[in-house]
XYZ file of C-alpha atoms in Angstrom:
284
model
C 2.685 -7.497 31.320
C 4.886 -5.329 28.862
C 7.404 -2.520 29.360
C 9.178 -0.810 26.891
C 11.673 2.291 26.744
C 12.207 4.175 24.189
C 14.774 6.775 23.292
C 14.972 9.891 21.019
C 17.791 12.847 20.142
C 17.921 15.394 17.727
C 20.876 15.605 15.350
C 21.649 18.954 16.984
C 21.239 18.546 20.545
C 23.508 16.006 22.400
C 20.427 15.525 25.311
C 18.619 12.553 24.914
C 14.904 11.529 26.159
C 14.024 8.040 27.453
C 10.579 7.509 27.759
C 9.349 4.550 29.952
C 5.788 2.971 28.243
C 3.850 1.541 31.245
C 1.649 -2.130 31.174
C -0.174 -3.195 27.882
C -3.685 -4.767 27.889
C -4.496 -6.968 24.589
C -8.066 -7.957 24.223
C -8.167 -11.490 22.341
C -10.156 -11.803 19.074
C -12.719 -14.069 19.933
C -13.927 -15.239 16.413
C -11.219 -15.267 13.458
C -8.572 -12.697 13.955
C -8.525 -9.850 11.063
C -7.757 -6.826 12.588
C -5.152 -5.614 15.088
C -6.268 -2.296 16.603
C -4.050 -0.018 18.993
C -6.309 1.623 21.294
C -4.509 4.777 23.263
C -6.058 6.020 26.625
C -6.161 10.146 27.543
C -4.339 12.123 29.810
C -4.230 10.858 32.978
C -5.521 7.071 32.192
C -4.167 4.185 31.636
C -4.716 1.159 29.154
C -7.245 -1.308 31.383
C -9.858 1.279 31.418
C -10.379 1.038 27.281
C -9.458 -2.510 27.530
C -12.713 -3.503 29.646
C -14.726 -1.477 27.730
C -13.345 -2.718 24.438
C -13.553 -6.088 25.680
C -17.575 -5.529 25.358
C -17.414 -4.354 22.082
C -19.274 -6.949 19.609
C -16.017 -6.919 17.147
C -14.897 -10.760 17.904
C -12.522 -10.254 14.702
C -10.647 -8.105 16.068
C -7.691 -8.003 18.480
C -7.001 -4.400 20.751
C -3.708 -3.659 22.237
C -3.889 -1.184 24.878
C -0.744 0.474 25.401
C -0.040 2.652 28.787
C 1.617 5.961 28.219
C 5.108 6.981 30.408
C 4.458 8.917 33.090
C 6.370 12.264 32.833
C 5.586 15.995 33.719
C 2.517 17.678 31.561
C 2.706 21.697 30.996
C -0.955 21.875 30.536
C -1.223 20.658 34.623
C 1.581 22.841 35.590
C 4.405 20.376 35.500
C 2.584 17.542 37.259
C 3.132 13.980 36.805
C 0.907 11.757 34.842
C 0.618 9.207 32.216
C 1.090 11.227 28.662
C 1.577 10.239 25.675
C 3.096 13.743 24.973
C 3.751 16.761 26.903
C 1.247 19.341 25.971
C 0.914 23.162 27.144
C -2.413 25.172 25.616
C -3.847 24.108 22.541
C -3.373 26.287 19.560
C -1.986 26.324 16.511
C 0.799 28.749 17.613
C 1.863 26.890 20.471
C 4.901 24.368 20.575
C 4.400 20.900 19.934
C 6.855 18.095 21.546
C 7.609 16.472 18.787
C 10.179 14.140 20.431
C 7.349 12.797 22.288
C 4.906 12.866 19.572
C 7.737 10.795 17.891
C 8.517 8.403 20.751
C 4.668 7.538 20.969
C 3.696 6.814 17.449
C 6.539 4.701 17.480
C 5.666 2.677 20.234
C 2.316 2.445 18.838
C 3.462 1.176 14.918
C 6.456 -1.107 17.385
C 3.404 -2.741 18.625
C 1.803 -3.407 15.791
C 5.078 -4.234 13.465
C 5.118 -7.893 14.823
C 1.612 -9.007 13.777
C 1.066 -11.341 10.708
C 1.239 -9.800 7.453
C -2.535 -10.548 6.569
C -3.816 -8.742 9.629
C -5.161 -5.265 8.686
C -3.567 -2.351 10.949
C -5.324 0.634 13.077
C -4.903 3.079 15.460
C -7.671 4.478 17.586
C -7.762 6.733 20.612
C -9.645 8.675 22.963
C -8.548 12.506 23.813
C -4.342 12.776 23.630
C -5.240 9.086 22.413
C -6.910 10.463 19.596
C -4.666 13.152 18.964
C -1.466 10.449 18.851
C -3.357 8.448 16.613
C -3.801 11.559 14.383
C -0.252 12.222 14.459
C 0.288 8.541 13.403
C -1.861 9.020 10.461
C 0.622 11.916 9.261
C 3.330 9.685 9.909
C 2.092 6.523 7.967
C 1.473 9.102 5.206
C 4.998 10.656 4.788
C 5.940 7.407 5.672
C 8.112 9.093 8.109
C 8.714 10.612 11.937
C 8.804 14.118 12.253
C 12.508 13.183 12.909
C 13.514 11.304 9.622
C 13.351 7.690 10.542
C 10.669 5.615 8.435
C 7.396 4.998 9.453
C 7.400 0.850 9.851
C 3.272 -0.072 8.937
C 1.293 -0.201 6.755
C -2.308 1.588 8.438
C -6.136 0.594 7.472
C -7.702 2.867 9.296
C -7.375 5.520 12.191
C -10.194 6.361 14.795
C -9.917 9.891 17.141
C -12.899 10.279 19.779
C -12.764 13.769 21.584
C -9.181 14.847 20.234
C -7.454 16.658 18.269
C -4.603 17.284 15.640
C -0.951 17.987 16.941
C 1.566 19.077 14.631
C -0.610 20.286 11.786
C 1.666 23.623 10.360
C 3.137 23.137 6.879
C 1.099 19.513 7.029
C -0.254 20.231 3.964
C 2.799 21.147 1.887
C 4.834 18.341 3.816
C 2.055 15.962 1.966
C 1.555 17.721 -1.354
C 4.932 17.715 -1.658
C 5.342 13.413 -2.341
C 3.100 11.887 -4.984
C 3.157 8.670 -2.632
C 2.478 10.579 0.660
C -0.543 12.054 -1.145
C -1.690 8.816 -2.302
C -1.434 7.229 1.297
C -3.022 10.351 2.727
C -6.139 9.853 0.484
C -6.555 6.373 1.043
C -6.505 5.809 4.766
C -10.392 5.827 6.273
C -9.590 8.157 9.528
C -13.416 8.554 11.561
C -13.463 11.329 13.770
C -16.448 11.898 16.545
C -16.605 14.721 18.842
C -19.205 16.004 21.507
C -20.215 19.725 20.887
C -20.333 20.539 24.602
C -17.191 19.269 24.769
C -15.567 21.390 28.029
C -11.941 20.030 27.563
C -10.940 19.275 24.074
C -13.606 21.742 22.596
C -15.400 20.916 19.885
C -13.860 23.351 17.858
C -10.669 21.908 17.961
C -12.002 18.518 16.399
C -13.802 20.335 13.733
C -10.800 22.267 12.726
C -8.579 19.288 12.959
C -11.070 17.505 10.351
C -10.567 20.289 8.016
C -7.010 20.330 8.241
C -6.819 16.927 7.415
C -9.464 17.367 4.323
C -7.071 20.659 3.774
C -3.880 18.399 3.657
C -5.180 15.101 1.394
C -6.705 12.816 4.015
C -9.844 12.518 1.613
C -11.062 9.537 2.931
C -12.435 11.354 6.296
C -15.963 10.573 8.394
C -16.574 13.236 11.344
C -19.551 12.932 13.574
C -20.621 15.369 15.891
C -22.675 14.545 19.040
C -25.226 17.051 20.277
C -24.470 17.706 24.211
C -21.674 15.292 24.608
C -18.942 16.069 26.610
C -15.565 15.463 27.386
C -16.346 11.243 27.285
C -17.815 8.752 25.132
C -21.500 7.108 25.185
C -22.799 3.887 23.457
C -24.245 5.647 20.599
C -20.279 6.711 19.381
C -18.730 3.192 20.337
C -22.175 2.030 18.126
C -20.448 4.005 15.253
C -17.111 2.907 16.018
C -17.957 -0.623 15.523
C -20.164 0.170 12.063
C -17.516 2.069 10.835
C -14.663 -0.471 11.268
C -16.438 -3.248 10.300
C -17.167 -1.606 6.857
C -14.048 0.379 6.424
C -11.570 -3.054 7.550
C -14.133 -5.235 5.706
C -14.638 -7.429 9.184
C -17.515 -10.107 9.407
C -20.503 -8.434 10.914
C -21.537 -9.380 14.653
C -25.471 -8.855 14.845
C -26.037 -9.254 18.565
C -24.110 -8.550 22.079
C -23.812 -11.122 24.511
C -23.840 -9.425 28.150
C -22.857 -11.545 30.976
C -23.416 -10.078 34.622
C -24.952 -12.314 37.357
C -24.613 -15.547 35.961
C -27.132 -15.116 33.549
C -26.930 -14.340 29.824
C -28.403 -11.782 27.892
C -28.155 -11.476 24.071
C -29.128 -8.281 22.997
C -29.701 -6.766 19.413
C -26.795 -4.727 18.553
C -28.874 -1.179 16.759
C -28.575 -0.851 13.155
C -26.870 3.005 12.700
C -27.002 6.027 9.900
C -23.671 6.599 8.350
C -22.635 9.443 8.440
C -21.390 11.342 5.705
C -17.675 12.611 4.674
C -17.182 16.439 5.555
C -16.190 18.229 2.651
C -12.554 19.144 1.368
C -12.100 22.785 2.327
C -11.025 24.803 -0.813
């Protein structure tokens, strides 16, 4: 079990936020350990959920942490209560955007994965506000810097968002352009983004424009894959491409079949072989 706090200010305002990170879940590489992944959970959830599901998926190379976000009051519920790894109100592109907790989050996440051994490659990954905190990471690692100055502590391989979207996106493009290095880390990081079209919570629109805006701002090296009729959750055919798509992109030894275990009996099933899918294009 693991609790951490964290605390932010801004230079200008003497009030200070604490933020109080619930349990994390780590699912043990069961082959030879090559990839550290931080997997964040959506509003509302918590980090067993994605742990038991993650602990099914055929990647025995890699090792998941699954953080648990504070608990604090959400605008977008009308001020109640629940695990968030932000507070969010509507989401637009004119709206506010908490960047203290944006800031307290991603470095919780890159706190996490600042302490494993230097040969290990580095990801974030996340489902819904998941997604959209691994997102914000992503802009982070490639300014190599928090919205609020201090510097961004890892070095990130590769960034997976699954029904989410991207916070903080004005200016992001002249906030890269603007560094020759943040450039170059924007257009090498792999970042795979899936989203369902009937999508009746994040809407799919939001992931599509967040895609472009991250084309729009350098992050060349983008996948997005849409899923006809797929809601606000995730089926087997997207954790399918999940585990494709990492095991190319972090160069992971392939895992050809499943082992289930229910009952007391064993059943090894062949894992599909999948399309890839193919990089949206830059937006001019």
């Amino acid at each position: 079990m693991s609790y951490s706090n964290y605390s932010v200010g801004s230079g200008s305002r003497a009030a200070r936020r604490t933020f109080e990170f619930g349990r994390t879940y780590v699912v043990r590489p069961k082959g030879k350990h090559q990839a550290t992944i931080v997997w964040l959970h959506g509003l509302g959830d918590n980090g067993s959920s994605w742990s038991q599901m993650l602990e099914t998926l055929p990647l025995p190379n890699v090792k998941w942490i699954c953080p648990t976000a504070p608990t604090r009051p959400v605008a977008i519920l009308g001020g109640f209560p629940c695990t968030a790894w932000f507070d969010v109100g509507e989401l637009s592109e004119d709206g506010p955007d908490d960047i203290e907790g944006l800031d307290a989050a991603a470095a919780h996440v890159a706190n996490l994965l600042s302490t494993e051994p230097s040969d290990i490659k580095l990801g974030i990954g996340g489902f819904s506000m998941g997604a959209a905190t691994a997102l914000y990471s992503a802009t982070c690692f490639a300014q190599g810097k928090y919205t609020n100055g201090s510097p961004y502590p890892v070095n990130l391989r590769a960034i997976v968002g699954l029904s989410g979207w991207l916070p903080a996106s004005r200016n992001l493009r002249n906030k890269i352009e603007g560094s020759h290095e943040a450039a170059r880390r924007a257009a090498s990081l792999p970042i795979l983004l899936c989203h369902g079209t009937c999508d009746e919570v994040v809407h799919y629109k939001f992931g599509e424009k967040s895609a472009h805006s991250l084309c729009f701002s350098g992050f060349r090296h983008l996948t997005f894959k849409s899923y006809d009729g797929l809601g606000h959750y995730t089926v087997p055919k997207e954790m399918d491409e999940v585990r494709t798509w990492l095991t190319a992109r972090l160069a992971l030894e392939d895992s050809a079949v499943l082992i289930f275990v229910k009952s007391g009996l064993i059943d090894t099933t062949p894992w599909p072989n999948l399309l890839k899918c193919k990089p949206i294009p830059a937006v001019n």
